[in-house]
XYZ file of N, CA, C and O in Angstrom:
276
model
N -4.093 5.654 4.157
C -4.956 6.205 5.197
C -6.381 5.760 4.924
O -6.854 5.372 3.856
N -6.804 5.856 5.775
C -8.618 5.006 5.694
C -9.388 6.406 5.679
O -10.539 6.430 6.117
N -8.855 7.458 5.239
C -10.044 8.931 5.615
C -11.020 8.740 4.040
O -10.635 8.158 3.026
N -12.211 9.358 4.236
C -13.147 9.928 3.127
C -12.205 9.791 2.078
O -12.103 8.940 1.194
N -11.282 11.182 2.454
C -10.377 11.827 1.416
C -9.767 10.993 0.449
O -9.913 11.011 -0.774
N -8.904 10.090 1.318
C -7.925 9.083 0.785
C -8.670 7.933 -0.114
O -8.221 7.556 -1.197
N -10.072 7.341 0.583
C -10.725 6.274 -0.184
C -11.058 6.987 -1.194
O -11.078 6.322 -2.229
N -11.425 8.457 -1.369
C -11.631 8.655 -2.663
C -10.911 9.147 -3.705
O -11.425 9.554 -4.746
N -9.243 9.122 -3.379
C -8.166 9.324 -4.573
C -7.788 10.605 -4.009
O -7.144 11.161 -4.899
N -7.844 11.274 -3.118
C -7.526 13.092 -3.016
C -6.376 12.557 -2.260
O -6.431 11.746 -1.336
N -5.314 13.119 -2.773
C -3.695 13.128 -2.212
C -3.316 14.559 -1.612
O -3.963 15.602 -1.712
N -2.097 14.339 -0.961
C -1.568 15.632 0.236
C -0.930 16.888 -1.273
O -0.319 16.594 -2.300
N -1.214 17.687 -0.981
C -0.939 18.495 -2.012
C -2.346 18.864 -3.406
O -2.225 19.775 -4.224
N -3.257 18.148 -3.360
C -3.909 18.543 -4.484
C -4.892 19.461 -3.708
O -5.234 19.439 -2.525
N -5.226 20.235 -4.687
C -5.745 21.806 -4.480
C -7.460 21.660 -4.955
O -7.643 21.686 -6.172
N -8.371 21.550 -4.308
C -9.478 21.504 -4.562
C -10.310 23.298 -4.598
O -10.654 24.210 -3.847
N -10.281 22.972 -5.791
C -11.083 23.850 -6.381
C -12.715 23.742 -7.238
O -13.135 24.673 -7.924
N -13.219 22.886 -7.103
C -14.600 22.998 -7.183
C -15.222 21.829 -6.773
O -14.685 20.726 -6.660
N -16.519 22.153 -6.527
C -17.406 21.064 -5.702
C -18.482 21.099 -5.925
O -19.239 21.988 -5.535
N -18.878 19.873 -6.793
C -20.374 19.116 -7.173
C -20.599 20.923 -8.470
O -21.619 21.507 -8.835
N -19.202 21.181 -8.737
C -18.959 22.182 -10.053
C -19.301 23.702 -9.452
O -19.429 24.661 -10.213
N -19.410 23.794 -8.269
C -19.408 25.152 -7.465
C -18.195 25.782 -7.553
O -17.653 25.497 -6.486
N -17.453 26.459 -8.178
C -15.836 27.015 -7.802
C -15.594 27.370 -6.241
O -16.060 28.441 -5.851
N -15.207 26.914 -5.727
C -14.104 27.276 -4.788
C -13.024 27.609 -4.039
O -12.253 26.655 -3.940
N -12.634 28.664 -3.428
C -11.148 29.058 -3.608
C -10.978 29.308 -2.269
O -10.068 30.101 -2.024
N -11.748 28.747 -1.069
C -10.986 28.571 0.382
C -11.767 27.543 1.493
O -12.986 27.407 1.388
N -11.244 27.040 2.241
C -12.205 26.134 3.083
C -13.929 27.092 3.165
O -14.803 26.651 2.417
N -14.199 28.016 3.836
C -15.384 28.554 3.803
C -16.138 28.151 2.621
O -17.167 27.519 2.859
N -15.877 28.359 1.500
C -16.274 28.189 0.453
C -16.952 26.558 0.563
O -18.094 26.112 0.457
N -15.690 25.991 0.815
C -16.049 24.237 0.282
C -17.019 24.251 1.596
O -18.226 24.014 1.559
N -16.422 24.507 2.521
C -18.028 24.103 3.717
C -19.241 24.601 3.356
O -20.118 23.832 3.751
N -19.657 25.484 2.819
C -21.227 25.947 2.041
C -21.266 24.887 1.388
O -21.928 23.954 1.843
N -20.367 24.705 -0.205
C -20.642 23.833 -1.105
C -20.929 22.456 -0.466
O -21.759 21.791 -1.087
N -20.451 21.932 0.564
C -20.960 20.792 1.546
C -22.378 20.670 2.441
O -22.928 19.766 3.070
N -22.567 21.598 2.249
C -23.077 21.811 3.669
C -24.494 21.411 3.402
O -25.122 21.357 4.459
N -25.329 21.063 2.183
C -26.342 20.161 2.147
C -26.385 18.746 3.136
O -25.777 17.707 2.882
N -27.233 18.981 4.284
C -27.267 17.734 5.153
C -27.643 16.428 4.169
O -27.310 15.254 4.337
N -28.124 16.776 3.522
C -28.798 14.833 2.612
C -27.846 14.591 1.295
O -28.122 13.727 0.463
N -26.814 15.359 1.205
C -25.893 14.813 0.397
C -25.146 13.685 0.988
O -24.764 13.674 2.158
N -24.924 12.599 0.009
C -24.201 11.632 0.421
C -22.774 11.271 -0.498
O -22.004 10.422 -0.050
N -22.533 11.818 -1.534
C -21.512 12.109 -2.175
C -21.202 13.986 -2.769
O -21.926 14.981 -2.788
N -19.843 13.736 -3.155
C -19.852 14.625 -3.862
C -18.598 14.644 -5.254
O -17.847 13.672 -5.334
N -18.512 15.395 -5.924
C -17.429 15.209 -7.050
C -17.018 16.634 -6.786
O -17.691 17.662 -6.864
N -15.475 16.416 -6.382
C -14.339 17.704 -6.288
C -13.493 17.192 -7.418
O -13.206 16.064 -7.818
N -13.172 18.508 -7.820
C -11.954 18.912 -8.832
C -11.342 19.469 -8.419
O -11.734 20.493 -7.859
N -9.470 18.978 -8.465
C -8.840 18.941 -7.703
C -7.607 19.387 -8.894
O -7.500 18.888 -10.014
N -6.732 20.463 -8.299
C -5.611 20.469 -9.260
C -4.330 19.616 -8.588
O -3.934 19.977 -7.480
N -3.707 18.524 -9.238
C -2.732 17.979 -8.954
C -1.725 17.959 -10.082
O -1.984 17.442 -11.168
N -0.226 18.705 -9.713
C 0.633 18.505 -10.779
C 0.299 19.453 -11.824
O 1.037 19.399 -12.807
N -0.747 20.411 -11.852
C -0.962 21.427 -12.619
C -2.023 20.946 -13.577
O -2.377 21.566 -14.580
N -2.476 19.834 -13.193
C -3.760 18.948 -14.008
C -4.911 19.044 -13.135
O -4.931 19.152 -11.909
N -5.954 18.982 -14.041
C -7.194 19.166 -13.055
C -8.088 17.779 -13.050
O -8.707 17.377 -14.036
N -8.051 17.160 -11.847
C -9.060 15.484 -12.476
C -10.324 16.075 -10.941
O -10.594 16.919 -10.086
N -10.569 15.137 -11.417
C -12.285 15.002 -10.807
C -12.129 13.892 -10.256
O -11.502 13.049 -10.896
N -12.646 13.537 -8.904
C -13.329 12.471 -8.037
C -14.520 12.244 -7.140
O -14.797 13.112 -6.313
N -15.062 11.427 -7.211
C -16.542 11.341 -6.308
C -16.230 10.594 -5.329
O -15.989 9.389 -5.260
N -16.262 11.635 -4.375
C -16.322 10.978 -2.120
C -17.537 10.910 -1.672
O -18.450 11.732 -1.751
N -17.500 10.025 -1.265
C -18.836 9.332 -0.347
C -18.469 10.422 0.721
O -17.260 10.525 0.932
N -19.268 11.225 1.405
C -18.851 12.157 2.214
C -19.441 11.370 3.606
O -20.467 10.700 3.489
N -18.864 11.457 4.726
C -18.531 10.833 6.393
C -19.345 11.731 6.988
O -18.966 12.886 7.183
N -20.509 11.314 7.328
C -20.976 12.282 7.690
C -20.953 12.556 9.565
O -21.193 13.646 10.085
N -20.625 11.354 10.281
C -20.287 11.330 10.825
C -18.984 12.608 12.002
O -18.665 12.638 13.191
N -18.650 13.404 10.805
C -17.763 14.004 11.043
C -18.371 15.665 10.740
O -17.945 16.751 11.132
N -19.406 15.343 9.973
C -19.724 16.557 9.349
C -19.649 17.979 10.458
O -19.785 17.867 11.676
N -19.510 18.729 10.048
C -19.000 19.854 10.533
C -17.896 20.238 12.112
O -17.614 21.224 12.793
N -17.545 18.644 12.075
C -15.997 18.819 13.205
C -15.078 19.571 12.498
O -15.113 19.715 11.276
N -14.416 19.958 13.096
C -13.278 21.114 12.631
C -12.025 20.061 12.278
O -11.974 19.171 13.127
N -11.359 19.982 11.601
C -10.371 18.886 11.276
C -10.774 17.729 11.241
O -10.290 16.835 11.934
N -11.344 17.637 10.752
C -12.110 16.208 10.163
C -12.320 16.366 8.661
O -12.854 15.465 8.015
């Protein structure tokens, strides 16, 4: 897939739980932790497989605050 998500390693099933090291535990959450307009990346930690890794997304801003996007 060509999304944000995908160019930056986040697969169907991994559980994002913190952002740019903010804990998060539901979409509301991650949209605050986003929601700086002049950010242009960010690093989520993501549990996959019961492991926790870290990745940095160039965030789309383009999309920013569409609902399913």
């Amino acid at each position: 897939e060509n999304s944000p998500a995908a160019k930056g390693g986040l697969k169907a099933g991994d559980v994002i739980i913190e952002a740019d090291g903010k804990s998060v535990s539901n979409p509301a959450e991650l949209t605050r932790a986003l929601g700086d307009k002049d950010k242009k990346t960010v690093n989520l930690t993501v549990l996959r497989n019961k492991s926790r890794q870290t990745s940095r997304l160039r965030l789309d801003t383009k999309h920013r605050g569409a609902p399913g996007k």
